[in-house]
Amino acid sequence: MKLKKQVTVCGAAIFCVAVFSLYLMLDRVQHDPTRHQSGGNFPRSQISVLQNRIEQLEQLLEENHEIISHIKDSVLELTAHAEGQPALPQHPLNGSWVLPPENRPSFLSVSPQDCQFALGGKGQSPDLQMLAVYSLLPFDNQDGGVWKQGFDITYEPNEWDTEPLQVFVVPHSHNDPGWIKTFDKYYYDQTQHILNSMVLKMQEDPRRRFIWSEISFFSKWWDNISAQKRAAVRRLVGNGQLEMVTGGWVMPDEANSHYFAMIDQLIEGHQWLEKNIGVTPRSGWAVDPFGYSSTMPYLLKRSNLTAMLIQRVHYAIKKHFAATQNLEFMWRQTWDPDTSTDILCHMMPFYSYDVPHTCGPDPKICCQFDFKRLPGGRINCPWKVPPRAITDANVAERAQLLLDQYRKKSKLYRSKVLLVPLGDDFRYDKPQEWDAQFLNYQRIFDFLNSRPDLHVQAQFGTLSDYFDALYKKVGIVPGMRPPGFPVLTGDFFSYADREDHYWTGYFTSRPFYKSLDRVLEAHLRGAEILYSLALAHARRAGADGRYPLSDYALLTNARRNLGLFQHHDAIAGTAKEAVAVDYGVRLLQSLTNLKRIIINAAHYLVLGDKDTYRHDPAAPFLGMDETRSSQDSLPERTVVKLGTSPRFLVVFNPLEQERLSVVPVLVDSPHVRVLSEEGQPLPSQLSAVWNSATDAVPNVYQVSVLTRLPALGLRVLQLHKALDGHATPRSSTRLYLHGRDVPVRKPEALPLHVFPAAADDFCLENQHLQACFLGRTGLLQSLRPAGEEQGHRVSSEFLVYGTRTSKDKSGAYLFLPDGEAKPYAPKDPPVVRVMEGPLFSEVASYYQHVQTVVRLYNVPGVEGLSLDVSCLVDIRDHINKELALRFSTDIESDDTFFTDLNGFQIQPRRYQRKLPLQANFYPMPAMAYIQDMQSRLTLLTAQALGVSSLHSGQLEVILDRRLMQDDNRGLGQGLKDNKRTCNRFRLLLERRSTANKSSGFFSKLVSMFKALSFPGTRTGSPEVQDERPISFPSLLSHITSVHQNAEALVMPVALEKPALPALRSFVPLATTLPCDFHILNLRTLQAEDDSLPSAEAALILHRKGFDCSLEAKNLGFNCTTSQGKLALGGLFQGLELGSLQPTSLTLMYPLGTASNSTNIHLDPMEIATFRIRLG
């Protein structure tokens, strides 16, 4: 009764506040002082008055919204139970399960301003928008003469008379941290010799220069050299002879890598450089990734780099940009309303980064200036004209020939400063090569520079020497936009280096390791956060002496192994088989170590009495959730043995939001009850565990528990052996054998009905969604959201691509199909198994090469709003085949679809009919979607794969590829080491509201105002605002994605004895984070001894951009936004925020002075790093 009164009072308060606010609004608008100053031009003044009023209304609505939000919070606290445990499911007579409504009301409270961001409309349009460039180009691949993919370049001899040509020749050596050889083998065979020679040879002449980018190799070398040699390196860096470019752990793949890992390897490299050499990189160098994401310029810019270089771009785009002198541009993010994300980018114009393709347009001439190829050496020039050593007798003729190439190349750029890289893979590994290149080039430079009539100044330079000279020439500060340089938005996928050879195969190659990469990433993030929190709590309690600080070395090693795998031949799946195994061993070793770190931290944090904490590495307090027997095997989940005493579980939620999750646990008895920490029964479901379609695992059962997990926290659960009458609700299973004669082993204690024939068509449903399936295939046919009369056709099918019969065939890099995909035709029809239960139901279809499971959770909140789809793929008996999964729908998406870049941003795509099928595939690290005015269908993925939409209403993803031959890109083998691989997806169907419902009145006013002020702008297309292709996921889609990528970890307490210390759930956050904020990392920084932690950590936050036009009714989870405001001071319960210093992304530069305020603000899409001290 008392509760009802309080709710009534609060409801009345909301009403009063709303009425009072509206009264104030009207009052303020009536007394608007601008009304009396509105003389002058009729339309302009009226528009400005309207604009002022809209701004006032916006502000007032916002204030009103904030007050109501606070009251809602209070009502929520009043009505929610203390812990808010979910109610138990009921099983009515008609046989379907019903979960009682949640006793905690849920709401979505999104500020109108936060919806404005996705509408765009601010800022100027870029000069170059990559979608528009694609539409413009003919892609006709005409023969361009000596520059085959370009055109003849001509110049007038006197063009440089007033402004001489300034040439910077930049020696470099591209070192792959694993490709044909393993990382260690490359280091011992080549890299260490390159770096040792570098120290010697650079000191011989102060005019020499060299650049280096891969810190993974550099740090290994550093650990093995003398103090004297280290001092020499510091001198070379200090005097500008040696430059560290980009400074990441590797030069990452930009297609398959996730933004967490991209940032992490950048931080690891930058922190190493700062600590050991005291240097901060200024310029980015990416000559070898196979296509470029616009995420990378954003990360480099936020790390305070001022310029960058790229090379592997589609040859037709290079030719177009060269012809229009647009090879250097300011690369801007699509959402950027001003210029804060701009970074100067230099695109190399020719086929490759090797010497024949970098001095100018004619490789036959440039090859003659690669002095490693002098006669008598191991490599020569394919154009049959060898280099000649430079002598007094030939220097004039040789220098003139080279200068002609330099001049022609410089005609493709806007300035009279020219960049000429000089290097190739693993170059400069012998002292003789250093001499051959540096001595011969110096003779040429000396000759050119001694001839004023040639109007050229040539020298060795670093990458930043080039960019500095360019900025100086145009007379502006580094980082600013040079006058006349274009602004570009978009990305550079997909890449073709010649003909129709599109590098779109590697978006899927070796999917097993792409999946393992993301599992390791999720564990690393979880371990970083839990370790940082445990360490801060231990220090605060004075217990850090007993805490295993040695875990920090394991954490560092895991960062470096994940970083190493972001290399463009690692996660790409384009290394030799033995190298892939070496990566796999490293990934698995780190995964095991991270599980140990999480266990040690969780052990400390759940102890009721921290004084009882003892770390015993030989007998961990908690067990692991799963184990992997080898680097290429799928995980095996731990079975918890039940006895007379209760078994305890500790469940870790790595998300920064509280989540209501179904947590699966394997047990050895069907007689099981699951209780909360306080002894309250929890909703649960018992189901069988299957070895195959028809073979149930004996004496192993899955109990799935619905539990509320605190944000970034640990929940303690109890497992009890149940007495009769208290047993967990059991799922029931139907098995359809489809006429096949296969033995069936039934699960004990669980109902199973076997049908010899195929099923009729059937449906599964929960409170949000009905999913219908084709009986004979077990595959999805349609989806109908609750409340809609008409369902959507969403049918799935498996397809197979072959490869060409001609000389060029698909391989690790290239996708060269033999035409459109053909339906997958297994020799036997599938066995279909339908399981229904109170918490989830699922359909499993067993085909010869793929087992697919579609699961529908019958729970409130995020998990019940989408379909869980997994495909266990095994194509080891295929020859030159690629297996695809295609969804066909009635969504009228036309030729437009959307894919993510690095899990960070969305890039609209267009199916280009003028390009071959393989050109229309793109990377999908996290999600892809199609939409029309009514609906959006999003496929969310837990691993990077290649995706396309080849027809309106379709989305298809390549699951695995098995190819028997090399594709002539240097690897020297096919893809024949396929594994049994599990690909995991979520399928989310959302209704789009044509008007932006969440901010209704306000957005209508804004669009009215836009129409008045800017009558020329397009408002009809939902995909384009102000001609800027831009799109964002919904908040639900973002949250579904992080749920999928950061699964809850279940750790059983190892002790089976009753003498357990008291355990308490750990709730680290004192307040709820706005749901558009993501804690990307909480990374403890290293101490002086780099194997130990310091007292500081890096808190990295990302505020996500989202689209409010997707309806969000009855979502069943709490979500508020705050216009980017966050109070960090009281965020961590039981800990004080000792200091807070905003820094550049990789912590190299403080941003402003550290203030006493702990309130921060982030704009949408921004990632921000803070150096903090918790204790």
mmCIF file of N, CA and C in Angstrom, residues 912-1004:
data_model
loop_
_atom_site.group_PDB
_atom_site.id
_atom_site.type_symbol
_atom_site.label_atom_id
_atom_site.label_comp_id
_atom_site.label_asym_id
_atom_site.label_seq_id
_atom_site.Cartn_x
_atom_site.Cartn_y
_atom_site.Cartn_z
ATOM 1 N N GLN A 912 27.506 -2.582 -57.392
ATOM 2 C CA GLN A 912 27.889 -1.976 -58.682
ATOM 3 C C GLN A 912 27.754 -3.019 -59.793
ATOM 4 N N ARG A 913 26.748 -2.822 -60.629
ATOM 5 C CA ARG A 913 26.526 -3.799 -61.699
ATOM 6 C C ARG A 913 27.646 -3.792 -62.731
ATOM 7 N N LYS A 914 28.350 -2.652 -62.838
ATOM 8 C CA LYS A 914 29.419 -2.572 -63.842
ATOM 9 C C LYS A 914 30.666 -3.330 -63.393
ATOM 10 N N LEU A 915 30.693 -3.768 -62.132
ATOM 11 C CA LEU A 915 31.858 -4.495 -61.612
ATOM 12 C C LEU A 915 31.524 -5.975 -61.489
ATOM 13 N N PRO A 916 32.552 -6.839 -61.512
ATOM 14 C CA PRO A 916 32.284 -8.270 -61.370
ATOM 15 C C PRO A 916 31.744 -8.599 -59.976
ATOM 16 N N LEU A 917 31.108 -9.750 -59.868
ATOM 17 C CA LEU A 917 30.473 -10.171 -58.612
ATOM 18 C C LEU A 917 31.414 -10.024 -57.422
ATOM 19 N N GLN A 918 32.673 -10.474 -57.571
ATOM 20 C CA GLN A 918 33.608 -10.491 -56.430
ATOM 21 C C GLN A 918 33.974 -9.091 -55.943
ATOM 22 N N ALA A 919 33.776 -8.076 -56.797
ATOM 23 C CA ALA A 919 34.100 -6.697 -56.408
ATOM 24 C C ALA A 919 33.091 -6.155 -55.408
ATOM 25 N N ASN A 920 31.926 -6.809 -55.332
ATOM 26 C CA ASN A 920 30.851 -6.302 -54.493
ATOM 27 C C ASN A 920 30.832 -6.913 -53.096
ATOM 28 N N PHE A 921 31.899 -7.608 -52.734
ATOM 29 C CA PHE A 921 32.017 -8.129 -51.370
ATOM 30 C C PHE A 921 32.848 -7.174 -50.526
ATOM 31 N N TYR A 922 32.484 -7.096 -49.252
ATOM 32 C CA TYR A 922 33.135 -6.162 -48.324
ATOM 33 C C TYR A 922 33.396 -6.859 -46.991
ATOM 34 N N PRO A 923 34.316 -6.306 -46.207
ATOM 35 C CA PRO A 923 34.542 -6.901 -44.889
ATOM 36 C C PRO A 923 33.369 -6.630 -43.951
ATOM 37 N N MET A 924 33.087 -7.597 -43.078
ATOM 38 C CA MET A 924 32.053 -7.435 -42.050
ATOM 39 C C MET A 924 32.619 -7.915 -40.710
ATOM 40 N N PRO A 925 33.341 -7.044 -40.003
ATOM 41 C CA PRO A 925 33.862 -7.451 -38.695
ATOM 42 C C PRO A 925 32.777 -7.562 -37.621
ATOM 43 N N ALA A 926 31.710 -6.759 -37.717
ATOM 44 C CA ALA A 926 30.707 -6.760 -36.647
ATOM 45 C C ALA A 926 29.264 -6.830 -37.135
ATOM 46 N N MET A 927 28.925 -6.154 -38.246
ATOM 47 C CA MET A 927 27.523 -6.199 -38.678
ATOM 48 C C MET A 927 27.360 -5.731 -40.127
ATOM 49 N N ALA A 928 26.227 -6.131 -40.696
ATOM 50 C CA ALA A 928 25.808 -5.621 -42.007
ATOM 51 C C ALA A 928 24.297 -5.513 -41.952
ATOM 52 N N TYR A 929 23.730 -4.553 -42.699
ATOM 53 C CA TYR A 929 22.267 -4.509 -42.729
ATOM 54 C C TYR A 929 21.740 -4.008 -44.069
ATOM 55 N N ILE A 930 20.476 -4.356 -44.304
ATOM 56 C CA ILE A 930 19.731 -3.827 -45.449
ATOM 57 C C ILE A 930 18.475 -3.179 -44.882
ATOM 58 N N GLN A 931 17.905 -2.219 -45.628
ATOM 59 C CA GLN A 931 16.721 -1.539 -45.110
ATOM 60 C C GLN A 931 15.909 -0.944 -46.244
ATOM 61 N N ASP A 932 14.627 -0.709 -45.948
ATOM 62 C CA ASP A 932 13.794 0.140 -46.793
ATOM 63 C C ASP A 932 13.117 1.141 -45.852
ATOM 64 N N MET A 933 12.064 1.793 -46.315
ATOM 65 C CA MET A 933 11.450 2.831 -45.469
ATOM 66 C C MET A 933 10.777 2.239 -44.229
ATOM 67 N N GLN A 934 10.408 0.949 -44.296
ATOM 68 C CA GLN A 934 9.658 0.350 -43.187
ATOM 69 C C GLN A 934 10.528 -0.464 -42.215
ATOM 70 N N SER A 935 11.551 -1.155 -42.746
ATOM 71 C CA SER A 935 12.249 -2.152 -41.920
ATOM 72 C C SER A 935 13.753 -2.105 -42.119
ATOM 73 N N ARG A 936 14.459 -2.602 -41.123
ATOM 74 C CA ARG A 936 15.904 -2.830 -41.233
ATOM 75 C C ARG A 936 16.194 -4.235 -40.709
ATOM 76 N N LEU A 937 16.943 -5.000 -41.501
ATOM 77 C CA LEU A 937 17.389 -6.331 -41.059
ATOM 78 C C LEU A 937 18.897 -6.279 -40.880
ATOM 79 N N THR A 938 19.349 -6.545 -39.643
ATOM 80 C CA THR A 938 20.778 -6.493 -39.337
ATOM 81 C C THR A 938 21.294 -7.887 -39.034
ATOM 82 N N LEU A 939 22.397 -8.232 -39.678
ATOM 83 C CA LEU A 939 23.113 -9.464 -39.355
ATOM 84 C C LEU A 939 24.325 -9.051 -38.519
ATOM 85 N N LEU A 940 24.320 -9.450 -37.247
ATOM 86 C CA LEU A 940 25.445 -9.128 -36.361
ATOM 87 C C LEU A 940 26.327 -10.362 -36.260
ATOM 88 N N THR A 941 27.633 -10.162 -36.280
ATOM 89 C CA THR A 941 28.540 -11.309 -36.328
ATOM 90 C C THR A 941 29.555 -11.257 -35.197
ATOM 91 N N ALA A 942 29.954 -12.446 -34.730
ATOM 92 C CA ALA A 942 30.958 -12.540 -33.669
ATOM 93 C C ALA A 942 32.348 -12.737 -34.235
ATOM 94 N N GLN A 943 32.492 -12.775 -35.562
ATOM 95 C CA GLN A 943 33.801 -12.924 -36.201
ATOM 96 C C GLN A 943 33.767 -12.231 -37.554
ATOM 97 N N ALA A 944 34.917 -11.783 -38.026
ATOM 98 C CA ALA A 944 34.976 -11.069 -39.307
ATOM 99 C C ALA A 944 34.800 -12.064 -40.457
ATOM 100 N N LEU A 945 33.942 -11.705 -41.414
ATOM 101 C CA LEU A 945 33.706 -12.515 -42.615
ATOM 102 C C LEU A 945 33.372 -11.574 -43.768
ATOM 103 N N GLY A 946 33.435 -12.109 -45.005
ATOM 104 C CA GLY A 946 33.074 -11.312 -46.170
ATOM 105 C C GLY A 946 31.570 -11.309 -46.374
ATOM 106 N N VAL A 947 31.024 -10.151 -46.797
ATOM 107 C CA VAL A 947 29.567 -10.018 -46.924
ATOM 108 C C VAL A 947 29.210 -9.253 -48.186
ATOM 109 N N SER A 948 28.000 -9.490 -48.701
ATOM 110 C CA SER A 948 27.510 -8.704 -49.837
ATOM 111 C C SER A 948 25.991 -8.736 -49.866
ATOM 112 N N SER A 949 25.429 -7.886 -50.721
ATOM 113 C CA SER A 949 24.009 -7.943 -51.046
ATOM 114 C C SER A 949 23.943 -7.889 -52.569
ATOM 115 N N LEU A 950 23.761 -9.048 -53.194
ATOM 116 C CA LEU A 950 23.869 -9.127 -54.659
ATOM 117 C C LEU A 950 22.553 -8.812 -55.361
ATOM 118 N N HIS A 951 21.447 -8.860 -54.606
ATOM 119 C CA HIS A 951 20.133 -8.506 -55.158
ATOM 120 C C HIS A 951 19.349 -7.791 -54.074
ATOM 121 N N SER A 952 18.343 -7.042 -54.476
ATOM 122 C CA SER A 952 17.515 -6.333 -53.503
ATOM 123 C C SER A 952 16.941 -7.315 -52.485
ATOM 124 N N GLY A 953 17.025 -6.936 -51.199
ATOM 125 C CA GLY A 953 16.451 -7.780 -50.140
ATOM 126 C C GLY A 953 17.341 -8.908 -49.675
ATOM 127 N N GLN A 954 18.559 -8.991 -50.215
ATOM 128 C CA GLN A 954 19.456 -10.097 -49.834
ATOM 129 C C GLN A 954 20.622 -9.618 -48.985
ATOM 130 N N LEU A 955 21.094 -10.520 -48.113
ATOM 131 C CA LEU A 955 22.366 -10.361 -47.417
ATOM 132 C C LEU A 955 23.030 -11.726 -47.459
ATOM 133 N N GLU A 956 24.290 -11.778 -47.867
ATOM 134 C CA GLU A 956 24.947 -13.085 -47.824
ATOM 135 C C GLU A 956 26.357 -12.969 -47.283
ATOM 136 N N VAL A 957 26.754 -14.022 -46.588
ATOM 137 C CA VAL A 957 28.040 -14.017 -45.915
ATOM 138 C C VAL A 957 28.789 -15.302 -46.297
ATOM 139 N N ILE A 958 30.086 -15.169 -46.582
ATOM 140 C CA ILE A 958 30.917 -16.343 -46.907
ATOM 141 C C ILE A 958 31.395 -16.958 -45.593
ATOM 142 N N LEU A 959 31.067 -18.229 -45.360
ATOM 143 C CA LEU A 959 31.370 -18.875 -44.079
ATOM 144 C C LEU A 959 32.761 -19.497 -44.045
ATOM 145 N N ASP A 960 33.183 -20.123 -45.147
ATOM 146 C CA ASP A 960 34.522 -20.717 -45.194
ATOM 147 C C ASP A 960 34.874 -20.954 -46.652
ATOM 148 N N ARG A 961 36.182 -21.087 -46.930
ATOM 149 C CA ARG A 961 36.650 -21.269 -48.303
ATOM 150 C C ARG A 961 37.796 -22.271 -48.289
ATOM 151 N N ARG A 962 37.731 -23.238 -49.201
ATOM 152 C CA ARG A 962 38.788 -24.252 -49.314
ATOM 153 C C ARG A 962 39.288 -24.224 -50.754
ATOM 154 N N LEU A 963 40.553 -23.847 -50.925
ATOM 155 C CA LEU A 963 41.087 -23.591 -52.268
ATOM 156 C C LEU A 963 42.417 -24.319 -52.418
ATOM 157 N N MET A 964 42.561 -24.969 -53.545
ATOM 158 C CA MET A 964 43.663 -25.926 -53.692
ATOM 159 C C MET A 964 44.915 -25.317 -54.304
ATOM 160 N N GLN A 965 44.893 -24.043 -54.680
ATOM 161 C CA GLN A 965 46.043 -23.470 -55.383
ATOM 162 C C GLN A 965 46.369 -22.074 -54.861
ATOM 163 N N ASP A 966 47.589 -21.667 -55.167
ATOM 164 C CA ASP A 966 48.051 -20.315 -54.854
ATOM 165 C C ASP A 966 47.405 -19.330 -55.834
ATOM 166 N N ASP A 967 47.232 -18.078 -55.412
ATOM 167 C CA ASP A 967 46.661 -17.086 -56.329
ATOM 168 C C ASP A 967 47.702 -16.064 -56.798
ATOM 169 N N ASN A 968 48.974 -16.473 -56.777
ATOM 170 C CA ASN A 968 50.075 -15.674 -57.357
ATOM 171 C C ASN A 968 50.258 -14.313 -56.703
ATOM 172 N N ARG A 969 50.156 -14.278 -55.385
ATOM 173 C CA ARG A 969 50.450 -13.044 -54.666
ATOM 174 C C ARG A 969 51.577 -13.251 -53.651
ATOM 175 N N GLY A 970 52.359 -14.319 -53.872
ATOM 176 C CA GLY A 970 53.559 -14.504 -53.060
ATOM 177 C C GLY A 970 53.458 -15.542 -51.970
ATOM 178 N N LEU A 971 52.242 -15.996 -51.646
ATOM 179 C CA LEU A 971 52.095 -16.951 -50.543
ATOM 180 C C LEU A 971 52.646 -18.330 -50.916
ATOM 181 N N GLY A 972 52.374 -18.748 -52.160
ATOM 182 C CA GLY A 972 52.940 -20.022 -52.621
ATOM 183 C C GLY A 972 52.157 -21.245 -52.190
ATOM 184 N N GLN A 973 50.931 -21.078 -51.672
ATOM 185 C CA GLN A 973 50.080 -22.246 -51.366
ATOM 186 C C GLN A 973 48.620 -21.823 -51.330
ATOM 187 N N GLY A 974 47.734 -22.814 -51.359
ATOM 188 C CA GLY A 974 46.295 -22.536 -51.294
ATOM 189 C C GLY A 974 45.824 -22.482 -49.856
ATOM 190 N N LEU A 975 44.517 -22.687 -49.685
ATOM 191 C CA LEU A 975 43.924 -22.729 -48.335
ATOM 192 C C LEU A 975 43.380 -24.134 -48.136
ATOM 193 N N LYS A 976 44.217 -24.997 -47.548
ATOM 194 C CA LYS A 976 43.812 -26.399 -47.394
ATOM 195 C C LYS A 976 43.822 -26.851 -45.943
ATOM 196 N N ASP A 977 44.057 -25.903 -45.011
ATOM 197 C CA ASP A 977 44.151 -26.277 -43.592
ATOM 198 C C ASP A 977 42.866 -25.916 -42.841
ATOM 199 N N ASN A 978 41.705 -26.166 -43.498
ATOM 200 C CA ASN A 978 40.428 -25.803 -42.874
ATOM 201 C C ASN A 978 40.215 -26.571 -41.571
ATOM 202 N N LYS A 979 39.498 -25.920 -40.644
ATOM 203 C CA LYS A 979 39.161 -26.535 -39.357
ATOM 204 C C LYS A 979 37.635 -26.613 -39.237
ATOM 205 N N ARG A 980 37.165 -27.412 -38.287
ATOM 206 C CA ARG A 980 35.754 -27.296 -37.900
ATOM 207 C C ARG A 980 35.616 -25.939 -37.222
ATOM 208 N N THR A 981 34.768 -25.089 -37.786
ATOM 209 C CA THR A 981 34.690 -23.691 -37.355
ATOM 210 C C THR A 981 33.256 -23.345 -36.995
ATOM 211 N N CYS A 982 33.081 -22.672 -35.860
ATOM 212 C CA CYS A 982 31.746 -22.225 -35.479
ATOM 213 C C CYS A 982 31.613 -20.727 -35.738
ATOM 214 N N ASN A 983 30.729 -20.366 -36.652
ATOM 215 C CA ASN A 983 30.439 -18.954 -36.930
ATOM 216 C C ASN A 983 29.154 -18.573 -36.208
ATOM 217 N N ARG A 984 29.209 -17.469 -35.453
ATOM 218 C CA ARG A 984 28.063 -17.074 -34.632
ATOM 219 C C ARG A 984 27.492 -15.730 -35.072
ATOM 220 N N PHE A 985 26.156 -15.674 -35.164
ATOM 221 C CA PHE A 985 25.475 -14.464 -35.637
ATOM 222 C C PHE A 985 24.266 -14.165 -34.758
ATOM 223 N N ARG A 986 23.785 -12.932 -34.873
ATOM 224 C CA ARG A 986 22.461 -12.553 -34.378
ATOM 225 C C ARG A 986 21.721 -11.905 -35.537
ATOM 226 N N LEU A 987 20.440 -12.196 -35.657
ATOM 227 C CA LEU A 987 19.617 -11.629 -36.719
ATOM 228 C C LEU A 987 18.567 -10.743 -36.059
ATOM 229 N N LEU A 988 18.585 -9.459 -36.400
ATOM 230 C CA LEU A 988 17.735 -8.475 -35.731
ATOM 231 C C LEU A 988 16.869 -7.760 -36.765
ATOM 232 N N LEU A 989 15.552 -7.873 -36.603
ATOM 233 C CA LEU A 989 14.615 -7.187 -37.490
ATOM 234 C C LEU A 989 14.002 -6.019 -36.720
ATOM 235 N N GLU A 990 14.155 -4.809 -37.271
ATOM 236 C CA GLU A 990 13.633 -3.623 -36.591
ATOM 237 C C GLU A 990 12.705 -2.855 -37.519
ATOM 238 N N ARG A 991 11.690 -2.237 -36.905
ATOM 239 C CA ARG A 991 10.768 -1.404 -37.665
ATOM 240 C C ARG A 991 11.319 0.013 -37.708
ATOM 241 N N ARG A 992 11.351 0.597 -38.908
ATOM 242 C CA ARG A 992 11.798 1.990 -39.028
ATOM 243 C C ARG A 992 10.586 2.897 -39.026
ATOM 244 N N SER A 993 10.684 3.996 -38.292
ATOM 245 C CA SER A 993 9.612 4.982 -38.358
ATOM 246 C C SER A 993 10.094 6.065 -39.304
ATOM 247 N N THR A 994 9.260 6.440 -40.257
ATOM 248 C CA THR A 994 9.709 7.403 -41.278
ATOM 249 C C THR A 994 10.019 8.740 -40.649
ATOM 250 N N ALA A 995 9.177 9.176 -39.677
ATOM 251 C CA ALA A 995 9.553 10.362 -38.893
ATOM 252 C C ALA A 995 10.324 9.856 -37.688
ATOM 253 N N ASN A 996 11.168 10.701 -37.165
ATOM 254 C CA ASN A 996 11.987 10.296 -36.023
ATOM 255 C C ASN A 996 11.129 10.369 -34.755
ATOM 256 N N LYS A 997 10.523 9.210 -34.380
ATOM 257 C CA LYS A 997 9.535 9.214 -33.304
ATOM 258 C C LYS A 997 10.123 9.645 -31.956
ATOM 259 N N SER A 998 11.357 9.239 -31.680
ATOM 260 C CA SER A 998 11.886 9.492 -30.336
ATOM 261 C C SER A 998 11.982 10.976 -30.045
ATOM 262 N N SER A 999 12.108 11.785 -31.086
ATOM 263 C CA SER A 999 12.193 13.218 -30.793
ATOM 264 C C SER A 999 11.103 13.962 -31.545
ATOM 265 N N GLY A 1000 10.027 13.208 -31.948
ATOM 266 C CA GLY A 1000 8.908 13.670 -32.761
ATOM 267 C C GLY A 1000 8.786 15.136 -33.056
ATOM 268 N N PHE A 1001 8.185 15.858 -32.128
ATOM 269 C CA PHE A 1001 7.871 17.267 -32.322
ATOM 270 C C PHE A 1001 9.120 18.063 -32.684
ATOM 271 N N PHE A 1002 10.177 17.799 -31.960
ATOM 272 C CA PHE A 1002 11.413 18.563 -32.160
ATOM 273 C C PHE A 1002 11.986 18.328 -33.557
ATOM 274 N N SER A 1003 12.029 17.043 -33.981
ATOM 275 C CA SER A 1003 12.656 16.777 -35.284
ATOM 276 C C SER A 1003 11.821 17.340 -36.433
ATOM 277 N N LYS A 1004 10.469 17.359 -36.240
ATOM 278 C CA LYS A 1004 9.638 17.960 -37.283
ATOM 279 C C LYS A 1004 9.943 19.444 -37.429
#
